[in-house]
mmCIF file of C-alpha atoms and ligand atoms in Angstrom:
data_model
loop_
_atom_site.group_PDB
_atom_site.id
_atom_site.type_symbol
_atom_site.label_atom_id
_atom_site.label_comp_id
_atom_site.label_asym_id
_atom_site.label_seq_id
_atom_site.Cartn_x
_atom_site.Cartn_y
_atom_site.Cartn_z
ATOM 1 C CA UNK A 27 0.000 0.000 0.000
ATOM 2 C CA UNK A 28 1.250 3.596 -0.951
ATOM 3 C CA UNK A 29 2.507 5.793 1.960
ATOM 4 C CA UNK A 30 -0.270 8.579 0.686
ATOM 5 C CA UNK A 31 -3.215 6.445 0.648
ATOM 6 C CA UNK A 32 -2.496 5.059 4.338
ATOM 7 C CA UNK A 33 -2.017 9.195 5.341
ATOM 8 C CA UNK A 34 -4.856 9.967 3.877
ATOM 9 C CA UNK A 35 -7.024 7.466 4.941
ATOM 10 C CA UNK A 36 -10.190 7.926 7.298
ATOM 11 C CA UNK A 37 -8.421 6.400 10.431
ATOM 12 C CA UNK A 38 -5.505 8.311 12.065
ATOM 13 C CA UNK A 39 -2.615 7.263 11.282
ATOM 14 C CA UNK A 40 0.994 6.692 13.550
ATOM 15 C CA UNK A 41 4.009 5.460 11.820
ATOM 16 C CA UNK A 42 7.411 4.683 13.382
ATOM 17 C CA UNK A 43 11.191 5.191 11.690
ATOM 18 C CA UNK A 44 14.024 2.787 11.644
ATOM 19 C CA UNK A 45 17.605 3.251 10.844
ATOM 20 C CA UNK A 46 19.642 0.864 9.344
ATOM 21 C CA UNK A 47 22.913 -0.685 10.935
ATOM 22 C CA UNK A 48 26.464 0.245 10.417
ATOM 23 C CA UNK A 49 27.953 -2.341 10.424
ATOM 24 C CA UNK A 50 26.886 -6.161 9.132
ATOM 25 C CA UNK A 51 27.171 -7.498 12.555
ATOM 26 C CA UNK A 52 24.348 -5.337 14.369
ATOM 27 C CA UNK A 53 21.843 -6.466 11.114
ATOM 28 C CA UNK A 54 20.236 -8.801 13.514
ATOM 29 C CA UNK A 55 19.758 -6.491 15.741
ATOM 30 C CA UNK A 56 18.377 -3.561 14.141
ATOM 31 C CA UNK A 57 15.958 -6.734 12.257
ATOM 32 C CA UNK A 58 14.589 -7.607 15.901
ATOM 33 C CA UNK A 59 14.165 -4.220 16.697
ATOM 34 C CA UNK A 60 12.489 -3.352 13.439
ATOM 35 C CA UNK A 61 10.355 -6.301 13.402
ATOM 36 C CA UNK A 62 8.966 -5.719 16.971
ATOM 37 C CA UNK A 63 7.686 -2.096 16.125
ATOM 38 C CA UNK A 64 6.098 -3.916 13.354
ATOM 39 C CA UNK A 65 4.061 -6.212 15.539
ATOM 40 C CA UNK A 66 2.730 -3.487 17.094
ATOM 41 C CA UNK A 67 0.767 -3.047 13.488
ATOM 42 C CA UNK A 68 1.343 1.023 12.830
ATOM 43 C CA UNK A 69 -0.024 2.637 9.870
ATOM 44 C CA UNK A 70 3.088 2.022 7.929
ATOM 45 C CA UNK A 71 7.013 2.454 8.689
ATOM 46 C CA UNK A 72 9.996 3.999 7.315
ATOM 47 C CA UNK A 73 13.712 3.199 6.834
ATOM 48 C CA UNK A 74 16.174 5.979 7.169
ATOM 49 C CA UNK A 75 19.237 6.273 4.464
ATOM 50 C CA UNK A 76 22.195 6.475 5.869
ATOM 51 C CA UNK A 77 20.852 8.554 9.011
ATOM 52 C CA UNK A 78 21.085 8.156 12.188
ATOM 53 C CA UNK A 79 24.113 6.350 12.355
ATOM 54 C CA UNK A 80 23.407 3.683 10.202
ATOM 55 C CA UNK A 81 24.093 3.345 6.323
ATOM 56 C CA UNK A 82 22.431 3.106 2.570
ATOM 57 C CA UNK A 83 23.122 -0.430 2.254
ATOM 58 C CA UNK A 84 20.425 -2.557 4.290
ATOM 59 C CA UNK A 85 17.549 0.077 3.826
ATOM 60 C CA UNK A 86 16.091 -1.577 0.649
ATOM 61 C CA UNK A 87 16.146 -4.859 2.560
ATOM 62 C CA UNK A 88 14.937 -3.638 5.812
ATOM 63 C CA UNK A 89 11.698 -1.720 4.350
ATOM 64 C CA UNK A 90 11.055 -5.195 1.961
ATOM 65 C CA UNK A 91 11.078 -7.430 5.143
ATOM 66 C CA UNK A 92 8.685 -5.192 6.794
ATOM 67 C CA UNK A 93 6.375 -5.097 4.131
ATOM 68 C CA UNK A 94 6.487 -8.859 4.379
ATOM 69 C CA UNK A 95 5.535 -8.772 7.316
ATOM 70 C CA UNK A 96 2.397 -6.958 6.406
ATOM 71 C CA UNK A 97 3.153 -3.309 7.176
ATOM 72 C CA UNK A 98 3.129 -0.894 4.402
ATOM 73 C CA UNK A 99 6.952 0.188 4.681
ATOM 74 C CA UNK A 100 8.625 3.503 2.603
ATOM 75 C CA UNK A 101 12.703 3.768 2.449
ATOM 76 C CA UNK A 102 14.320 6.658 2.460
ATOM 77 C CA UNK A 103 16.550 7.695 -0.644
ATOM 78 C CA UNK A 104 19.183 10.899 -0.598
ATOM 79 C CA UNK A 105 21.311 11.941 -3.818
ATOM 80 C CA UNK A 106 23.602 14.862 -2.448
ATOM 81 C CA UNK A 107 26.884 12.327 -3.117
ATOM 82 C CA UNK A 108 25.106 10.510 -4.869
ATOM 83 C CA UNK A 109 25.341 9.772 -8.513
ATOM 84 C CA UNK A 110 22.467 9.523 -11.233
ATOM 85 C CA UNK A 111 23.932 6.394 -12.335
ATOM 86 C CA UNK A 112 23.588 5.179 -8.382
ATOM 87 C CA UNK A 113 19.812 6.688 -7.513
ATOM 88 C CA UNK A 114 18.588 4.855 -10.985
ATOM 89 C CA UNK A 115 20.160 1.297 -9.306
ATOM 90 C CA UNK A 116 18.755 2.148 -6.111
ATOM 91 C CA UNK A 117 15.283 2.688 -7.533
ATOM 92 C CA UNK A 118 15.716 -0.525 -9.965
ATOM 93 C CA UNK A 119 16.274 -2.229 -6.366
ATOM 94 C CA UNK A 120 13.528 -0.536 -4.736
ATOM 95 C CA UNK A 121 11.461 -1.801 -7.281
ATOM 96 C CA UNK A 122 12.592 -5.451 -7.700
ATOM 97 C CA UNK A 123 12.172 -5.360 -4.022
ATOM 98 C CA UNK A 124 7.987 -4.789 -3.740
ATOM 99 C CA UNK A 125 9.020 -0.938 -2.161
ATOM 100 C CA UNK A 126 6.236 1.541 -3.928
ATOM 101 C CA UNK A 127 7.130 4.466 -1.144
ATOM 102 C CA UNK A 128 10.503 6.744 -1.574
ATOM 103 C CA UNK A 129 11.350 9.842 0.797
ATOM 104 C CA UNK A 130 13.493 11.634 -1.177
ATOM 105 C CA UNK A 131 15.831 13.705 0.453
ATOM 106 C CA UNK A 132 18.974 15.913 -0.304
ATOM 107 C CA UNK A 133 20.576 14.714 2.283
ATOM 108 C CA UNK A 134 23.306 17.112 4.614
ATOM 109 C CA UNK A 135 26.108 17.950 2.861
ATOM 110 C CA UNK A 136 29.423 15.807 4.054
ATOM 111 C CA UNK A 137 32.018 18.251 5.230
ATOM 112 C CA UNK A 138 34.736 18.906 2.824
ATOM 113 C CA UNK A 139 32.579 17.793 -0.284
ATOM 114 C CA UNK A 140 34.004 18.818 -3.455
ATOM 115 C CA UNK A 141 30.713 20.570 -5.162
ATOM 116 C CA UNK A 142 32.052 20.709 -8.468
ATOM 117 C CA UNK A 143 31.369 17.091 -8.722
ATOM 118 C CA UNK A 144 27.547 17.415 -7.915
ATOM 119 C CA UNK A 145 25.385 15.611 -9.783
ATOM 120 C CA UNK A 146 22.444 17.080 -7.243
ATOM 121 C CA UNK A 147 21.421 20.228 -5.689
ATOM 122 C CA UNK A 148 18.589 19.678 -3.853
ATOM 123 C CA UNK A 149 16.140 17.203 -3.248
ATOM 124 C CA UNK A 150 13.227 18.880 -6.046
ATOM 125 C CA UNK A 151 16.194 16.982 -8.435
ATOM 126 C CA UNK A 152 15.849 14.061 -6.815
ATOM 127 C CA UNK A 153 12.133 13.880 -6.778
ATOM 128 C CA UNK A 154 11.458 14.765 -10.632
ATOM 129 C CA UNK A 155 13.612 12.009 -11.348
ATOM 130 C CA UNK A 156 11.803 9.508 -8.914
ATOM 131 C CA UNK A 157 8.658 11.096 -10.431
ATOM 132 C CA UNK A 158 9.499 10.227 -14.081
ATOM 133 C CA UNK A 159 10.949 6.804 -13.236
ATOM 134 C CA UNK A 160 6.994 5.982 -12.125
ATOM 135 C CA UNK A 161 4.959 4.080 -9.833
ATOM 136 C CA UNK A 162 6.424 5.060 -6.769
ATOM 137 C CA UNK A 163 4.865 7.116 -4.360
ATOM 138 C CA UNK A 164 6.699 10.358 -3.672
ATOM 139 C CA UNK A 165 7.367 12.260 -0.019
ATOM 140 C CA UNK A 166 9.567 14.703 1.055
ATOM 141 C CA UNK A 167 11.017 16.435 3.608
ATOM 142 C CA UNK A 168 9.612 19.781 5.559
ATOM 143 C CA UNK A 169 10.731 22.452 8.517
ATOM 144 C CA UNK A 170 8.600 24.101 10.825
ATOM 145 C CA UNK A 171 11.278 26.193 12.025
ATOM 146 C CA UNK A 172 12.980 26.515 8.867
ATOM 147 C CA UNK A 173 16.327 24.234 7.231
ATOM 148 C CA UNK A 174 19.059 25.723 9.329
ATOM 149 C CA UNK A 175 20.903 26.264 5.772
ATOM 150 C CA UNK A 176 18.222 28.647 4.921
ATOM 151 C CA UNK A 177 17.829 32.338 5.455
ATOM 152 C CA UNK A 178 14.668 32.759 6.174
ATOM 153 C CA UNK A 179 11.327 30.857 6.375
ATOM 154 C CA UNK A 180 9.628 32.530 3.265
ATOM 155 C CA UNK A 181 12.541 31.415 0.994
ATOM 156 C CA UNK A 182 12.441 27.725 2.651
ATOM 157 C CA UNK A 183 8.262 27.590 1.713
ATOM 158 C CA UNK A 184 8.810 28.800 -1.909
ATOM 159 C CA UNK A 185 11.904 25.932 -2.218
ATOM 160 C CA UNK A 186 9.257 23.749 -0.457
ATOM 161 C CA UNK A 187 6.702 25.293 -3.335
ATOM 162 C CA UNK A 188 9.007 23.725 -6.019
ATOM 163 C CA UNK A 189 9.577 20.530 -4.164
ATOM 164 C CA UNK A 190 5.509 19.866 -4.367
ATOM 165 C CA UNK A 191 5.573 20.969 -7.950
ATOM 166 C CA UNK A 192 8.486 18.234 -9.047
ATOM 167 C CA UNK A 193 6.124 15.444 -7.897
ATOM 168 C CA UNK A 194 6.103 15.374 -4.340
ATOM 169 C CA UNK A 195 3.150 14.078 -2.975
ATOM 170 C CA UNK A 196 3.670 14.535 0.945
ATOM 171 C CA UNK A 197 6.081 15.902 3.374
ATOM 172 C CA UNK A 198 7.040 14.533 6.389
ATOM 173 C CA UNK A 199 7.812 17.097 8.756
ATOM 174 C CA UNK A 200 11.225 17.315 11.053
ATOM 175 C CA UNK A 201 10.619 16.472 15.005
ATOM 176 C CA UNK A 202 9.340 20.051 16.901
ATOM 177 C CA UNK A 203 8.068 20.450 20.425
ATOM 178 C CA UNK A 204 5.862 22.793 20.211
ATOM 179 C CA UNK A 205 2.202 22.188 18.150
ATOM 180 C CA UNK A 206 2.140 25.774 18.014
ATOM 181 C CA UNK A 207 5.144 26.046 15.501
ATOM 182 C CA UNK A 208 3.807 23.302 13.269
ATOM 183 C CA UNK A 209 0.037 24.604 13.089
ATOM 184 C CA UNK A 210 1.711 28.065 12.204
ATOM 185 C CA UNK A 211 3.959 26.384 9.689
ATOM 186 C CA UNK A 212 0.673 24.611 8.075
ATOM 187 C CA UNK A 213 -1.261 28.055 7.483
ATOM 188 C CA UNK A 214 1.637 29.339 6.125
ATOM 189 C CA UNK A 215 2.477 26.414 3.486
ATOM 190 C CA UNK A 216 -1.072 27.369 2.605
ATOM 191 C CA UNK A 217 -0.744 30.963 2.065
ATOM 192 C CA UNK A 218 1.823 30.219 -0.169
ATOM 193 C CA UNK A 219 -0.389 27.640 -1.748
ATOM 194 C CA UNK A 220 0.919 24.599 -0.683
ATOM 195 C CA UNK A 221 -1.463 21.683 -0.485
ATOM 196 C CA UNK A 222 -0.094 18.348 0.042
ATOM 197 C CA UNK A 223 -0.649 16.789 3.014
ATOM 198 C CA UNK A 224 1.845 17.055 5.746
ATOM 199 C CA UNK A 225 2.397 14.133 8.181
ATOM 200 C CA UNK A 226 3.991 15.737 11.597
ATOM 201 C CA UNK A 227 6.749 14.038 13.415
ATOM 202 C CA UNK A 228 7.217 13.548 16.534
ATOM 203 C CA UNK A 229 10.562 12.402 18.480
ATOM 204 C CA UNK A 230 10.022 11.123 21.702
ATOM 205 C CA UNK A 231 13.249 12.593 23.714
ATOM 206 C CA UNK A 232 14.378 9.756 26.218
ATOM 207 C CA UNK A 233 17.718 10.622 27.784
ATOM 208 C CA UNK A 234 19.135 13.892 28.412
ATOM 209 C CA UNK A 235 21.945 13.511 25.407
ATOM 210 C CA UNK A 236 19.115 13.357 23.075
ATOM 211 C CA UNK A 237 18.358 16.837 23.982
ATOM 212 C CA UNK A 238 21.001 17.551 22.755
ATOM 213 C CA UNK A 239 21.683 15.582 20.016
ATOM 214 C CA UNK A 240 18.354 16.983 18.686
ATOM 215 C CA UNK A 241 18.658 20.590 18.641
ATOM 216 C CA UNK A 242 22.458 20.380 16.843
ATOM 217 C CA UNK A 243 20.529 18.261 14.195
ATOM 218 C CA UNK A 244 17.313 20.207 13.708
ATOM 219 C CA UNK A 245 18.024 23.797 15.425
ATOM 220 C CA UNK A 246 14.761 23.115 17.107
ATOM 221 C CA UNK A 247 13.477 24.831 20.166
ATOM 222 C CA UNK A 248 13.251 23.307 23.065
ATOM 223 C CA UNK A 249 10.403 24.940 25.060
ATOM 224 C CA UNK A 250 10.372 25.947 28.466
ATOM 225 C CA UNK A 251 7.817 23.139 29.565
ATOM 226 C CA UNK A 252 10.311 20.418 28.250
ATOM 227 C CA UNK A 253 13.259 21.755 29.331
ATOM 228 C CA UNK A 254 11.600 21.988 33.281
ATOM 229 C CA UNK A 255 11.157 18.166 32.669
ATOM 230 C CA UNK A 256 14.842 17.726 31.658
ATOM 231 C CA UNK A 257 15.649 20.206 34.870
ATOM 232 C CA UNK A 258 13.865 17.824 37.191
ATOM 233 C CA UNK A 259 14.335 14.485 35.542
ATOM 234 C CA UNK A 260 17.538 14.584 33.300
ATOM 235 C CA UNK A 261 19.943 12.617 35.983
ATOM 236 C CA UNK A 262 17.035 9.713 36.438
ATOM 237 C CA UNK A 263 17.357 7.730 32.887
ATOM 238 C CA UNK A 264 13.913 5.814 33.570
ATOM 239 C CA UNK A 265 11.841 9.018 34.851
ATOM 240 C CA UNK A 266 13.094 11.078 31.625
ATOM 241 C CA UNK A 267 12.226 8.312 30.033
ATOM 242 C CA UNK A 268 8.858 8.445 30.750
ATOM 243 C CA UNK A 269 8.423 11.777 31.051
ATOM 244 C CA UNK A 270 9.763 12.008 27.466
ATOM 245 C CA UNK A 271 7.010 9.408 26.495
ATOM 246 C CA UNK A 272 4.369 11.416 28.003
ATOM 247 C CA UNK A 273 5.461 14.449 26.331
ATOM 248 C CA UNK A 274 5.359 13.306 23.254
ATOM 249 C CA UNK A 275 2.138 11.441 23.951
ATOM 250 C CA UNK A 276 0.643 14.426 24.920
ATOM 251 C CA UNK A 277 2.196 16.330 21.457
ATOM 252 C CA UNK A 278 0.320 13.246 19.655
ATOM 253 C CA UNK A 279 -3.385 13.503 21.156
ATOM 254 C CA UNK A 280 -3.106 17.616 21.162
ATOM 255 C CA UNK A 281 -2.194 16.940 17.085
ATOM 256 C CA UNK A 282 -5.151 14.726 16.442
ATOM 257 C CA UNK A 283 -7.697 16.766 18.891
ATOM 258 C CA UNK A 284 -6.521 19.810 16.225
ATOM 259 C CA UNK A 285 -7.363 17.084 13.091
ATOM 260 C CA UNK A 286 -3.670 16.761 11.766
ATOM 261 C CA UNK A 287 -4.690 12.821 10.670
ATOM 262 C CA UNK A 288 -0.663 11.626 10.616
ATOM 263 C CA UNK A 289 1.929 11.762 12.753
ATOM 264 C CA UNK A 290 5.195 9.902 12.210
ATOM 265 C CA UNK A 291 6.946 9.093 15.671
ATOM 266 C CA UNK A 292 10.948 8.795 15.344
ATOM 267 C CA UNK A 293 11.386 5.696 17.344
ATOM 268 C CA UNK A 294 15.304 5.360 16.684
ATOM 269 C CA UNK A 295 15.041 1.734 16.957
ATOM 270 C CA UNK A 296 13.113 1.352 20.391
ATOM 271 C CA UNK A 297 10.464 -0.980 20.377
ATOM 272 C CA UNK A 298 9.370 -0.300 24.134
ATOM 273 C CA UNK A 299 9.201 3.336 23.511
ATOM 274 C CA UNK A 300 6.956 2.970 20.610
ATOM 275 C CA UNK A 301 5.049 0.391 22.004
ATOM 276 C CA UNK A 302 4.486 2.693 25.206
ATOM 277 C CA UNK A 303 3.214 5.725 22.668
ATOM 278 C CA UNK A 304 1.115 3.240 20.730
ATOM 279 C CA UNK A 305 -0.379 2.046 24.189
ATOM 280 C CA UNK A 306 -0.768 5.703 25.632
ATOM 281 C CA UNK A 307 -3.102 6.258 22.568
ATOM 282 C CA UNK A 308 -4.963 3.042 21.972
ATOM 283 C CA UNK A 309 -8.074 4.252 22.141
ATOM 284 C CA UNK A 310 -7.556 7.342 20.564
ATOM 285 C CA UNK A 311 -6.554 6.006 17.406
ATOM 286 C CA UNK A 312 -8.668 2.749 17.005
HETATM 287 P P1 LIG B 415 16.182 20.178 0.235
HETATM 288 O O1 LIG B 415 14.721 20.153 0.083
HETATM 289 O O2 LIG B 415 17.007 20.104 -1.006
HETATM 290 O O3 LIG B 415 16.565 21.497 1.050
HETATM 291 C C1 LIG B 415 17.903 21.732 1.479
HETATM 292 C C2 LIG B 415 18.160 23.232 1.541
HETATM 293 O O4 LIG B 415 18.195 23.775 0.216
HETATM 294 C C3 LIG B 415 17.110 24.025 2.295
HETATM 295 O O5 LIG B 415 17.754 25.068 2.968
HETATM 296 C C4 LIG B 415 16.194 24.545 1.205
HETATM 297 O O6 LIG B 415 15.536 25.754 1.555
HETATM 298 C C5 LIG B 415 17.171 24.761 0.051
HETATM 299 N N1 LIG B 415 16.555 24.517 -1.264
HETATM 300 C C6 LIG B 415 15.705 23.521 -1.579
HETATM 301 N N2 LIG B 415 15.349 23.592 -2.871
HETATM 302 C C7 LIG B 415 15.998 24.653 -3.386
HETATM 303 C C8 LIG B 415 16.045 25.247 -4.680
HETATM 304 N N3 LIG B 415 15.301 24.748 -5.693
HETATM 305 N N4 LIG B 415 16.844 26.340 -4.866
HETATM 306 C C9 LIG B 415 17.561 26.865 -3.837
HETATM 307 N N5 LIG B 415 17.542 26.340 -2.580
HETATM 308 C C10 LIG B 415 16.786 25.253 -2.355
HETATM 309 N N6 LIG B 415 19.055 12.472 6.000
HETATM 310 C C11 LIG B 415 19.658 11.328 5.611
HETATM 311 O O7 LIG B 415 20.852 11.342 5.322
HETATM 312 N N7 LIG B 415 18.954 10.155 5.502
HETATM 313 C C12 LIG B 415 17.630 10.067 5.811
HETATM 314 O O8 LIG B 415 17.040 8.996 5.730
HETATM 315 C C13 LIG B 415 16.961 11.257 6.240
HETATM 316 N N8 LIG B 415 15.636 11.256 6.533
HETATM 317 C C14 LIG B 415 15.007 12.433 6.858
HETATM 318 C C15 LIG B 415 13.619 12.434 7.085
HETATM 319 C C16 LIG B 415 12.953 13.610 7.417
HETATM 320 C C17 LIG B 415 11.459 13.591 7.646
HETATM 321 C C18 LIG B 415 13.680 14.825 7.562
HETATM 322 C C19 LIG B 415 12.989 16.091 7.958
HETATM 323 C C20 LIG B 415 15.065 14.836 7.334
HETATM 324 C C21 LIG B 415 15.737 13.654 6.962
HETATM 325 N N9 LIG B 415 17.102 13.636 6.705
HETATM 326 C C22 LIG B 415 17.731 12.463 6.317
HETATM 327 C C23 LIG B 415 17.903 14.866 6.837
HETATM 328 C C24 LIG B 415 17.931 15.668 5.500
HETATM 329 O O9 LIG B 415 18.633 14.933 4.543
HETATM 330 C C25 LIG B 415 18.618 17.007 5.797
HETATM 331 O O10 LIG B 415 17.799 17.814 6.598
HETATM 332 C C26 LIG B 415 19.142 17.765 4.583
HETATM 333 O O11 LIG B 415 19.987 18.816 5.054
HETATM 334 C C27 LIG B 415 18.077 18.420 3.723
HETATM 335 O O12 LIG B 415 17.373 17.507 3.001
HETATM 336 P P2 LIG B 415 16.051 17.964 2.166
HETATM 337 O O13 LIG B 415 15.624 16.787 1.417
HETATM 338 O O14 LIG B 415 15.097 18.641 3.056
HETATM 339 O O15 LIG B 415 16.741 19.036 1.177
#
């Protein structure tokens, strides 16, 4: 089933992400974990490309093996050192392997990257050729609070304008803490006349170097509310832990009270963490 007809479906939907390993020997391991989150049945799930620590070369695999296991699955795909030559065997793969979802992404630029030998720019590339390579269903990445690269928020939603317009069918928003920022960030894309749907997501902050990690990643903010919950919890890993479920729980319900019908939960990996959120909201999203 294609990513856009599970988001825009009539039931809510909640997805979880995987990363792939690093290295062969943690395969297993990232399969158990993957498979888990599976069994708790979410709307569908996605496999990073070479993000979060892990690389490009199990994602095909991973997503395959979770559609086999019945959940709709979507891998991720960047081309910023990549090569046409490599995104066209990369979609042939895709494609021998059942995937009909692609996230196509840029990607962050490695430091020291010799531009002159780009064969990409940005992800709009990417997506148009996705687009005319056919059948696969097309989403892309958005900011609340802006790319960090970018100057301002305007120029980011007219680059966004042009990602829509090369064939992208859906963005998947970065993780942000505060609803307020994303429900301004949707009347804007409107304003400016975008109108693909927009699934919000949602990282669930567990320990206090995630904090961290997170804003030198995204540049998000951290509001004041969270950060009195790091204050008072940081130095006890299994009371952050939950109060980093709950938070996010309570980012979840707030988004479907205000009729946002997707929201992607960055699970890193953590079966017990997404199987807490998917408990918290059981009856909300049956
Ligand atoms: P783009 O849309 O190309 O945007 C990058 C920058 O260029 C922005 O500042 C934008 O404003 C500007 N820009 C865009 N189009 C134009 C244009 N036509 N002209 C001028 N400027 C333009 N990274 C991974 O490596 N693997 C993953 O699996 C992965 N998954 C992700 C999933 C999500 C939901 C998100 C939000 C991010 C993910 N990332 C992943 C990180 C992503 O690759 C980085 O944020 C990267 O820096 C930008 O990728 P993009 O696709 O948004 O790029």
């Amino acid at each position: 089933m294609k990513i856009i007809d599970v988001i825009t479906g009539e039931k809510p939907s909640l997805s979880f992400e995987v990363f792939p390993p690093k290295k062969v020997s943690n395969f297993d391991n990232v399969m158990k974990a993957a498979e888990s989150i599976a069994k708790l049945n979410p709307s569908y799930m996605s496999v990073t490309y070479g993000a979060g620590g892990g690389t490009s070369d199990y994602t095909a695999e991973i997503a395959e093996r979770l559609s086999a296991l019945g959940v709709p699955s979507m891998a991720h795909l960047t081309c910023i050192s990549s090569t046409k030559e490599r995104v066209h065997s990369e979609l042939d793969k895709l494609r021998s392997r059942g995937i009909e979802s692609i996230l196509g992404l840029r990607g962050d630029i490695p430091e020291g990257f010799d531009k002159s030998k780009m064969e990409y720019r940005y992800a709009c590339e990417l997506i148009e050729e996705i687009r005319d390579y056919g059948g696969f269903c097309i989403g892309g990445a958005c900011y609340p609070e802006k790319h960090p690269e970018s100057e301002n928020i305007d120029k980011d939603l007219e680059y966004l304008k042009i990602k829509a317009e090369a064939g992208c069918q859906f963005f998947t928003t970065q993780m942000f803490f505060d609803n307020d920022i994303f429900y301004n960030f949707l009347y804007r894309m409107l304003r400016k006349g975008i109108d693909v749907p927009v699934v919000a997501g949602i990282m669930p902050i567990t320990n206090v170097k995630q904090v961290e990690a997170s804003i030198a990643m995204s540049g998000t903010a951290m509001p004041q509310k969270f950060m009195r919950l790091v204050d008072k919890y940081g130095d006890k890993p299994e009371a952050m832990k939950q109060a980093g479920i709950a938070y996010a729980t309570a980012q979840i319900i707030d988004l479907f009270a205000n009729g946002i019908n997707a929201v992607h939960v960055y699970s890193m990996n953590k079966p017990d963490v997404a199987e807490a959120i998917k408990q918290n909201l059981s009856e909300i999203i049956k």
